[in-house]
Tab-separated table of C-alpha atoms in Angstrom:
chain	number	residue	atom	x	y	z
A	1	UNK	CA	-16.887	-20.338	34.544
A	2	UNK	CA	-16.131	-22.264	31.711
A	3	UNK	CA	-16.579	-20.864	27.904
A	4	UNK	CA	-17.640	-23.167	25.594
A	5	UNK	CA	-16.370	-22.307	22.273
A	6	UNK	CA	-19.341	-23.406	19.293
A	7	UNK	CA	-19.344	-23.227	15.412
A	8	UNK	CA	-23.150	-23.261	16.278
A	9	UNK	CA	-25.708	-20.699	15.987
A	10	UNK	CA	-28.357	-23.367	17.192
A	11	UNK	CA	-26.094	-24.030	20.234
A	12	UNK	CA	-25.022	-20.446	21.285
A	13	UNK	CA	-28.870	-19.034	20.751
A	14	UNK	CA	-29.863	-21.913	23.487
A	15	UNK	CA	-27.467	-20.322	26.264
A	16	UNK	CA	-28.707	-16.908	25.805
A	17	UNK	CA	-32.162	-18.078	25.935
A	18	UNK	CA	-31.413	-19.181	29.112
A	19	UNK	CA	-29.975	-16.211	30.417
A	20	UNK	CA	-26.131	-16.398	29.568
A	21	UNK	CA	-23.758	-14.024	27.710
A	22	UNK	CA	-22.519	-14.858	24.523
A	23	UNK	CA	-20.342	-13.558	21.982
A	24	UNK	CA	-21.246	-13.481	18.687
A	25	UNK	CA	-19.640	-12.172	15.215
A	26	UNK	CA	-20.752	-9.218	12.725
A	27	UNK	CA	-19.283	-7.781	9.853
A	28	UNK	CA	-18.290	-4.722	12.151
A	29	UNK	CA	-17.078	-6.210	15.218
A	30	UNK	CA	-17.888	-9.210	17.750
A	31	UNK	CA	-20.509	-8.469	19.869
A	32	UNK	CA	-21.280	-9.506	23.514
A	33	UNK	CA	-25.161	-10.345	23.418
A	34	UNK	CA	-27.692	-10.615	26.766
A	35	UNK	CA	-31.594	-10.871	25.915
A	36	UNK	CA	-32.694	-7.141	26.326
A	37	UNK	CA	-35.240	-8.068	28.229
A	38	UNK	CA	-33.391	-9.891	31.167
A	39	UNK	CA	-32.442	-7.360	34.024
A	40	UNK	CA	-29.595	-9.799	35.443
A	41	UNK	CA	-28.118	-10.805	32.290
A	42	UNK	CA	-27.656	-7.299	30.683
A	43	UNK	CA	-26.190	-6.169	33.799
A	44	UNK	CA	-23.661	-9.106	33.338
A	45	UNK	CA	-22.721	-7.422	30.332
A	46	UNK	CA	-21.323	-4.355	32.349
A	47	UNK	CA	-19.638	-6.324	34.615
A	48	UNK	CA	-17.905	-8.883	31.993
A	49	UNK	CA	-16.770	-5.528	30.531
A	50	UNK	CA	-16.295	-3.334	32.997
A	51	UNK	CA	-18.414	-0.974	30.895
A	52	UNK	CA	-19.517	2.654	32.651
A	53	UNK	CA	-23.546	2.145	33.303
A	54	UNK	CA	-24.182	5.024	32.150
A	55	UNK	CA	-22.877	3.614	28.528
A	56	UNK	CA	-26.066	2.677	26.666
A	57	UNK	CA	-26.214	-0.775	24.937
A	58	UNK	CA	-27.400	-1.915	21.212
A	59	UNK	CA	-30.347	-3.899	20.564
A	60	UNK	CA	-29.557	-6.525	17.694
A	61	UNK	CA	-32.706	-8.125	15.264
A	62	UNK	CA	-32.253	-10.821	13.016
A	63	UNK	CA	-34.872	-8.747	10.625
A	64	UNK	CA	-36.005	-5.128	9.868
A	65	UNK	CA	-39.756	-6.034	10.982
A	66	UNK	CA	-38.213	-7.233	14.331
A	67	UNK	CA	-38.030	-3.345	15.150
A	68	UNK	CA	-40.654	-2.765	16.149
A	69	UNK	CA	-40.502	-5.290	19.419
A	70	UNK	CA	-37.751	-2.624	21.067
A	71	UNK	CA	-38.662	0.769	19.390
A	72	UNK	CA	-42.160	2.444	20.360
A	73	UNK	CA	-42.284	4.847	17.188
A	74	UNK	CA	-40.134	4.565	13.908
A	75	UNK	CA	-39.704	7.919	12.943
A	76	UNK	CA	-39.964	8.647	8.639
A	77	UNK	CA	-35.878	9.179	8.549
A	78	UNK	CA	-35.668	6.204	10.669
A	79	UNK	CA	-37.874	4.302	7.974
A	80	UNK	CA	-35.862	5.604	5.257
A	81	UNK	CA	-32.640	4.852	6.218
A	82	UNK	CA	-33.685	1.500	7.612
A	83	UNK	CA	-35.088	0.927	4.625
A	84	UNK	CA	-32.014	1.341	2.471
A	85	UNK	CA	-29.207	0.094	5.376
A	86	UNK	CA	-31.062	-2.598	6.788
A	87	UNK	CA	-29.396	-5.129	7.303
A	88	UNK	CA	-26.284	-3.822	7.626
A	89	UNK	CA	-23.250	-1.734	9.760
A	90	UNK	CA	-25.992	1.240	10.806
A	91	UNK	CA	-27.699	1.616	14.021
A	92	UNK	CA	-30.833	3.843	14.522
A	93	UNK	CA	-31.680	5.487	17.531
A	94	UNK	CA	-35.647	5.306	18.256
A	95	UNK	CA	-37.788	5.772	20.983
A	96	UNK	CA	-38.149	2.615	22.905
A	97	UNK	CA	-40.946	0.801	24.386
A	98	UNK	CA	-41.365	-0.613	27.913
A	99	UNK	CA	-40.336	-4.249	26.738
A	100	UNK	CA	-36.524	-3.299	26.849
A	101	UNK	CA	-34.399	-3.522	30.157
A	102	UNK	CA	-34.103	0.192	31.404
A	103	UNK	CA	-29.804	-1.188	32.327
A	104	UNK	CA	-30.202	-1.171	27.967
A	105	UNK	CA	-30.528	2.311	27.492
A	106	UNK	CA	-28.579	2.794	30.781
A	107	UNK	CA	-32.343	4.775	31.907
A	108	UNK	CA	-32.753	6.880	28.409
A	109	UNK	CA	-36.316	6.735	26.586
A	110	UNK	CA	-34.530	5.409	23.879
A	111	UNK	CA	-32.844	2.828	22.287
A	112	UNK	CA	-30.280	2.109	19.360
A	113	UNK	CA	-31.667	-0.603	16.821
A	114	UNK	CA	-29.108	-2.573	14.713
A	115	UNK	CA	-29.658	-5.458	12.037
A	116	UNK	CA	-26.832	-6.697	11.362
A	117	UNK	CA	-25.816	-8.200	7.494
A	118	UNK	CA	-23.375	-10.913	8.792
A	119	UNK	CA	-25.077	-14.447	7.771
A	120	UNK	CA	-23.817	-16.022	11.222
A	121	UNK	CA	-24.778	-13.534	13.456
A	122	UNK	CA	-28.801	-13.357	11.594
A	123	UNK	CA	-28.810	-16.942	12.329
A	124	UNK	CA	-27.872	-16.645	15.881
A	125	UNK	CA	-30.520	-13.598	16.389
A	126	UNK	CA	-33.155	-15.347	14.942
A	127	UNK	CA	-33.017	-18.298	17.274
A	128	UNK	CA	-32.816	-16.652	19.902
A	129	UNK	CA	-36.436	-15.504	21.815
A	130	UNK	CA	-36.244	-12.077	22.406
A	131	UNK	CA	-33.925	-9.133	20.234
A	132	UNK	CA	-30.145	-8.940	21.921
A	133	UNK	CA	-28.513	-6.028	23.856
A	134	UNK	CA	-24.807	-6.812	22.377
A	135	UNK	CA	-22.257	-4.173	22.448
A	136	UNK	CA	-18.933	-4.644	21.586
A	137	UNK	CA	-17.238	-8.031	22.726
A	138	UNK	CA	-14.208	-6.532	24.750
A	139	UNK	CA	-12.624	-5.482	27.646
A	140	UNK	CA	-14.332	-1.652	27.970
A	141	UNK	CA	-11.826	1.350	26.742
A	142	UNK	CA	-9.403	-1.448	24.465
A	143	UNK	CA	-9.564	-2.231	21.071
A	144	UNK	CA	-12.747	-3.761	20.148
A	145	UNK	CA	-12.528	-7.624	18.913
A	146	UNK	CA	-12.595	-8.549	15.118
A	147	UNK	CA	-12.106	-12.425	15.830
A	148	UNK	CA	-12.501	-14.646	17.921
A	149	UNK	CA	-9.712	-15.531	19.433
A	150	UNK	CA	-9.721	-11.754	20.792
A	151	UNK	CA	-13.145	-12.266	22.828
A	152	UNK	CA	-11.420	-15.497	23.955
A	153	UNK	CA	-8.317	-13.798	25.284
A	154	UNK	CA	-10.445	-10.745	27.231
A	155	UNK	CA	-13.635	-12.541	28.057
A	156	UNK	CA	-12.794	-16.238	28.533
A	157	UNK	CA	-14.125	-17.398	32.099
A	158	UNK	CA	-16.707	-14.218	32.292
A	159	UNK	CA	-19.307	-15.347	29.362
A	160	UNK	CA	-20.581	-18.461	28.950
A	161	UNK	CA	-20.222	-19.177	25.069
A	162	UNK	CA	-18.144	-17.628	22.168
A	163	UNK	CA	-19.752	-17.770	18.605
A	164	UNK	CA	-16.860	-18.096	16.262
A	165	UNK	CA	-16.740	-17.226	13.131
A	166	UNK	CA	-14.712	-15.279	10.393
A	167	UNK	CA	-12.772	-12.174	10.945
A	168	UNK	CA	-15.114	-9.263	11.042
A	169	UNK	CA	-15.004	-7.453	7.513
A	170	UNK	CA	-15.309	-4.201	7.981
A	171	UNK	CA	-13.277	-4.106	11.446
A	172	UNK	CA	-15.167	-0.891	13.024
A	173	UNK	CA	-18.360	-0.451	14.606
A	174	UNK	CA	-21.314	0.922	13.027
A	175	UNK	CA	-22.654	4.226	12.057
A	176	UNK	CA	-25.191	5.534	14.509
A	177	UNK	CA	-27.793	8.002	13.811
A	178	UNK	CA	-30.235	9.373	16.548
A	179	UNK	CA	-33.616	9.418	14.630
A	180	UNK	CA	-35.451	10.382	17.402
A	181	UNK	CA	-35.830	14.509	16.742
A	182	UNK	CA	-37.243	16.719	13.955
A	183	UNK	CA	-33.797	16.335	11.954
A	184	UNK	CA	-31.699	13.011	11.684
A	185	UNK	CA	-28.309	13.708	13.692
A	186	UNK	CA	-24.989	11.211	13.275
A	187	UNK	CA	-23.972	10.552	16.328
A	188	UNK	CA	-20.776	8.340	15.423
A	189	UNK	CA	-19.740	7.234	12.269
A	190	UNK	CA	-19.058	4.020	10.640
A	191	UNK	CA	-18.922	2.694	7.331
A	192	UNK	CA	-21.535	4.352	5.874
A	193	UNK	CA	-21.040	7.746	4.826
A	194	UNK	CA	-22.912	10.989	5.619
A	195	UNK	CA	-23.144	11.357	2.193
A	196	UNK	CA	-25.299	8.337	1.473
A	197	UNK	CA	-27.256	8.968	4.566
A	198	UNK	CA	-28.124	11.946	3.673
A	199	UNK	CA	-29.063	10.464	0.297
A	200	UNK	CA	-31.200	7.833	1.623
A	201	UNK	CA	-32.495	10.460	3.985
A	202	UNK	CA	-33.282	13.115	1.720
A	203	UNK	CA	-32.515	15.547	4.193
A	204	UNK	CA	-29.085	17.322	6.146
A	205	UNK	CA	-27.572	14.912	8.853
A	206	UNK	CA	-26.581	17.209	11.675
A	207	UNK	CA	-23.652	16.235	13.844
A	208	UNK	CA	-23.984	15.653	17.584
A	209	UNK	CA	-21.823	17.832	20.179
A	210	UNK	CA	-19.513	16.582	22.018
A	211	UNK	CA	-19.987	14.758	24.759
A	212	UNK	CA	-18.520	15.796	28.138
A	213	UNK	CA	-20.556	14.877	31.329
A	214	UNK	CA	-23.649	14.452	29.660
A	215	UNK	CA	-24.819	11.389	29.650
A	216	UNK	CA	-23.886	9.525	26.341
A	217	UNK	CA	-27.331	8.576	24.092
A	218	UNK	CA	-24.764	5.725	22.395
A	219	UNK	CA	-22.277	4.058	23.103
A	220	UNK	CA	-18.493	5.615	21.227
A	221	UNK	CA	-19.741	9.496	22.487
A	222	UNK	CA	-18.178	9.975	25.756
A	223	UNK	CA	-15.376	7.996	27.197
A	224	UNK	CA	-12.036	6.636	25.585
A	225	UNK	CA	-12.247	3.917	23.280
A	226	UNK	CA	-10.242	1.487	21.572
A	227	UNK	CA	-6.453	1.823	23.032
A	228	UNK	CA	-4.116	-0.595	23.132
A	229	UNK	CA	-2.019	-0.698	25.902
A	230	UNK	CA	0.639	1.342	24.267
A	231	UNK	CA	0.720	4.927	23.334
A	232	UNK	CA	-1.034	6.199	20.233
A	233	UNK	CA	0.167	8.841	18.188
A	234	UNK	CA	-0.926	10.257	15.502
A	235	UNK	CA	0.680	12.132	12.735
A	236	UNK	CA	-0.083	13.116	9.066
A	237	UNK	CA	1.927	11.618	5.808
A	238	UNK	CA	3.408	14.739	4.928
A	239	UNK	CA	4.080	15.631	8.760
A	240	UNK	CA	5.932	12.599	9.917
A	241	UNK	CA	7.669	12.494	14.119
A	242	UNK	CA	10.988	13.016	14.044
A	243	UNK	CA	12.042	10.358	17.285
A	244	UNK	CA	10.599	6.729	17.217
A	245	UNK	CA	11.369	5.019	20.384
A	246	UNK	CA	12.818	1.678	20.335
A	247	UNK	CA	9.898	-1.181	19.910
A	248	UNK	CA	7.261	0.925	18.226
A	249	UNK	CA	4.441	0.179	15.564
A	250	UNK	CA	3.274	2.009	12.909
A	251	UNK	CA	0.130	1.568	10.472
A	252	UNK	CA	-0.165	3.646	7.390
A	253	UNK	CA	-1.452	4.133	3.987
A	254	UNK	CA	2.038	5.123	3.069
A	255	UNK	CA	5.545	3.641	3.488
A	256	UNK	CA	5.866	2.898	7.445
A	257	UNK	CA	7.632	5.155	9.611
A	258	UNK	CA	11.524	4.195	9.241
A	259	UNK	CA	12.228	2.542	12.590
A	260	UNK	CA	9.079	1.152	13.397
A	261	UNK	CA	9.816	-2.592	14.007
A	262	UNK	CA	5.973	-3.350	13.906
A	263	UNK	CA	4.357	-2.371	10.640
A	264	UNK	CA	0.660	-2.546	8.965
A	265	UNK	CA	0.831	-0.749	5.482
A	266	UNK	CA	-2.472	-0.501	3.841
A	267	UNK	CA	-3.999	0.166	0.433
A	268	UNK	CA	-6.994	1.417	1.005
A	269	UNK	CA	-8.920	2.558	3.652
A	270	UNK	CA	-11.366	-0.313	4.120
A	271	UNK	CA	-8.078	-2.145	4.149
A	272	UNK	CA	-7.061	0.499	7.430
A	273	UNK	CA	-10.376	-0.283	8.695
A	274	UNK	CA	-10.044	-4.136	8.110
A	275	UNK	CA	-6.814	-4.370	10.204
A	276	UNK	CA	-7.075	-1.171	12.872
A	277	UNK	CA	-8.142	-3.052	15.790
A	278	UNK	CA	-6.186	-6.281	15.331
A	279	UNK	CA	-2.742	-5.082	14.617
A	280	UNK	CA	-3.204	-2.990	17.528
A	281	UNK	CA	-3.684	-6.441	19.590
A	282	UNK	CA	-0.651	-7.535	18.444
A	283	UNK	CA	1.467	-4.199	18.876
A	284	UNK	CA	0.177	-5.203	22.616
A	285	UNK	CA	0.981	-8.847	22.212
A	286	UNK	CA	4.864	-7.329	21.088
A	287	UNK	CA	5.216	-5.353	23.784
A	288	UNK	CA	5.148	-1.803	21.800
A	289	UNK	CA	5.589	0.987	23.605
A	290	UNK	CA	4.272	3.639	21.127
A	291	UNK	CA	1.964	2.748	17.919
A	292	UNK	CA	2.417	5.556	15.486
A	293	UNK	CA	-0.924	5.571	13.201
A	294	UNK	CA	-0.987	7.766	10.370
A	295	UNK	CA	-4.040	9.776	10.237
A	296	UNK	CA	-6.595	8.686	6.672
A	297	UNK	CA	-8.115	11.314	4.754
A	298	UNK	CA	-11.405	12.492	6.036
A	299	UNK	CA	-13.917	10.574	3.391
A	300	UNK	CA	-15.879	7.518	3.426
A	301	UNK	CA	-15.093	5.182	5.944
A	302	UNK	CA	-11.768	7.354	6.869
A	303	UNK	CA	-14.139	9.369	9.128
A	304	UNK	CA	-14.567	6.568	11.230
A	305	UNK	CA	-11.219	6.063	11.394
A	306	UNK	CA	-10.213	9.171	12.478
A	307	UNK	CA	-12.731	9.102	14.850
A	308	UNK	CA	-11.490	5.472	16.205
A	309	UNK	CA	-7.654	6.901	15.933
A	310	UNK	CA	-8.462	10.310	17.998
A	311	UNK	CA	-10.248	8.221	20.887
A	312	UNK	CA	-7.757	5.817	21.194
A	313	UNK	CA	-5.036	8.654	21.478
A	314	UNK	CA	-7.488	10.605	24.176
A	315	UNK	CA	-7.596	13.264	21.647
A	316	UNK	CA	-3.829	13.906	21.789
């Protein structure tokens, strides 16, 4: 299969209209879209991946009011924090209706809702018929794509077309939040804190368990996630390893790990966030054998990046 690569929403919206994959970008990450209501072409999605079926899919609007053409009921928290968030880097998880492909929710009565704030991607959803299951636009378990000339490298020849745009801003997924029960509970984070969901709320956001051999009710809850193809380890600034191997990598806040002959310092921790997933593409493209990533503090977006780090270790 040939991808065709497009600067056009108009364009890219026509082949997934007609049942095709395509890659699209957000100001998270790039997303792999399928109409959610086509059977064959979400399963494509799976299979372009290599994604677990039992790893539930995103639904994607172009608009807030678009909602309610996936989701059965919109819960009050769900209104509320849709209300402040949409459009933007949260996803909601509501009860769906009978619309959706069951392969979307991988069989679950529900369904995680997403709107996203990147100006491309709204164009893209909005031409296209039906809301799109997208989730992220990679090969499944390795870092997720922030351009894209990633999606090019892992997907070219298994979608059909490649939206390009800018590199994603943000540079990790979104916040999800299972809206579905009495209380609102975070089931991974993202950008936006729990702080200002629970302020937007107006009530405690409760953390999901674990996941183990349940079945995951989003995607980021149960399997290992974003590793490059070298080791991760992690360490804290005040705690650095005392052996770096030859050909390593190291991102930090701080001054990189002596020895390291691959290096990402950042500033801040959107700046971490920004450049996670990419410079672990290229500690693969430079053959590292180890990436050494030290671990952010625990606030605002550096919860999510823990979160990203400690998956892509395996919880080493």
């Amino acid at each position: 299969m040939q991808t065709v690569l497009t600067d056009s929403p108009a364009e890219a919206a026509a082949f997934l209209n007609q049942g095709e994959l395509v890659a699209f970008p957000t100001e998270t990450v790039y997303g792999l879209g399928a109409d959610c209501r086509n059977d064959a072409a979400v399963s494509t999605i799976f299979t372009a991946k290599g994604r677990p079926s039992d790893n539930p899919l995103i639904v994607h609007i172009s608009d807030p009011s678009r909602a309610s053409l996936v989701a059965g009921d919109i819960s009050p928290s769900a209104q509320l924090l849709m209300q402040r968030f949409f459009p933007g880097p949260l996803t909601v998880v509501l009860k769906k209706n009978d619309t959706v492909s069951p392969l979307v929710s991988a069989g679950l009565p529900t369904i995680g809702i997403r709107c996203p704030a990147h100006h491309r991607a709204r164009e893209f959803l909005r031409l296209c018929h039906h809301p799109v299951a997208a989730p992220s636009a990679n090969i499944s378990g390795r870092p997720s794509s922030t351009d894209w000339q990633t999606v090019s490298h892992d997907l070219a020849g298994k979608i059909r077309c490649i939206l390009k745009g800018e590199q994603s801003s943000i540079g990790v997924e979104s916040t999800i939040v299972d809206c579905t029960g009495s209380k609102p509970v975070l089931l991974r984070t993202g950008a936006i804190s729990r702080l200002d969901l629970e302020d937007a709320a107006g009530c405690m956001i409760a953390d999901a368990t674990r996941m183990t051999d349940e079945q995951p009710k989003s995607p980021g809850q149960k399997y290992q996630h974003y590793a490059p193809q070298a080791e991760v380890i992690l360490y804290e600034h005040d705690m650095p390893p005392a052996v770096i191997p030859l050909k390593a990598g190291c991102i930090s806040l701080g001054d990189p790990l002596p020895g390291c002959s691959i290096t990402c310092r950042c500033h801040s921790l959107e700046e971490y966030a920004h450049h996670l997933f990419r410079f672990f593409r290229r500690c693969d493209i430079s053959g590292a054998k180890a990436v050494y990533c030290e671990l952010p503090p625990a606030s605002g977006i550096g919860s999510a990046l823990r979160d990203r780090l400690q998956r892509a270790a395996g919880h080493r």
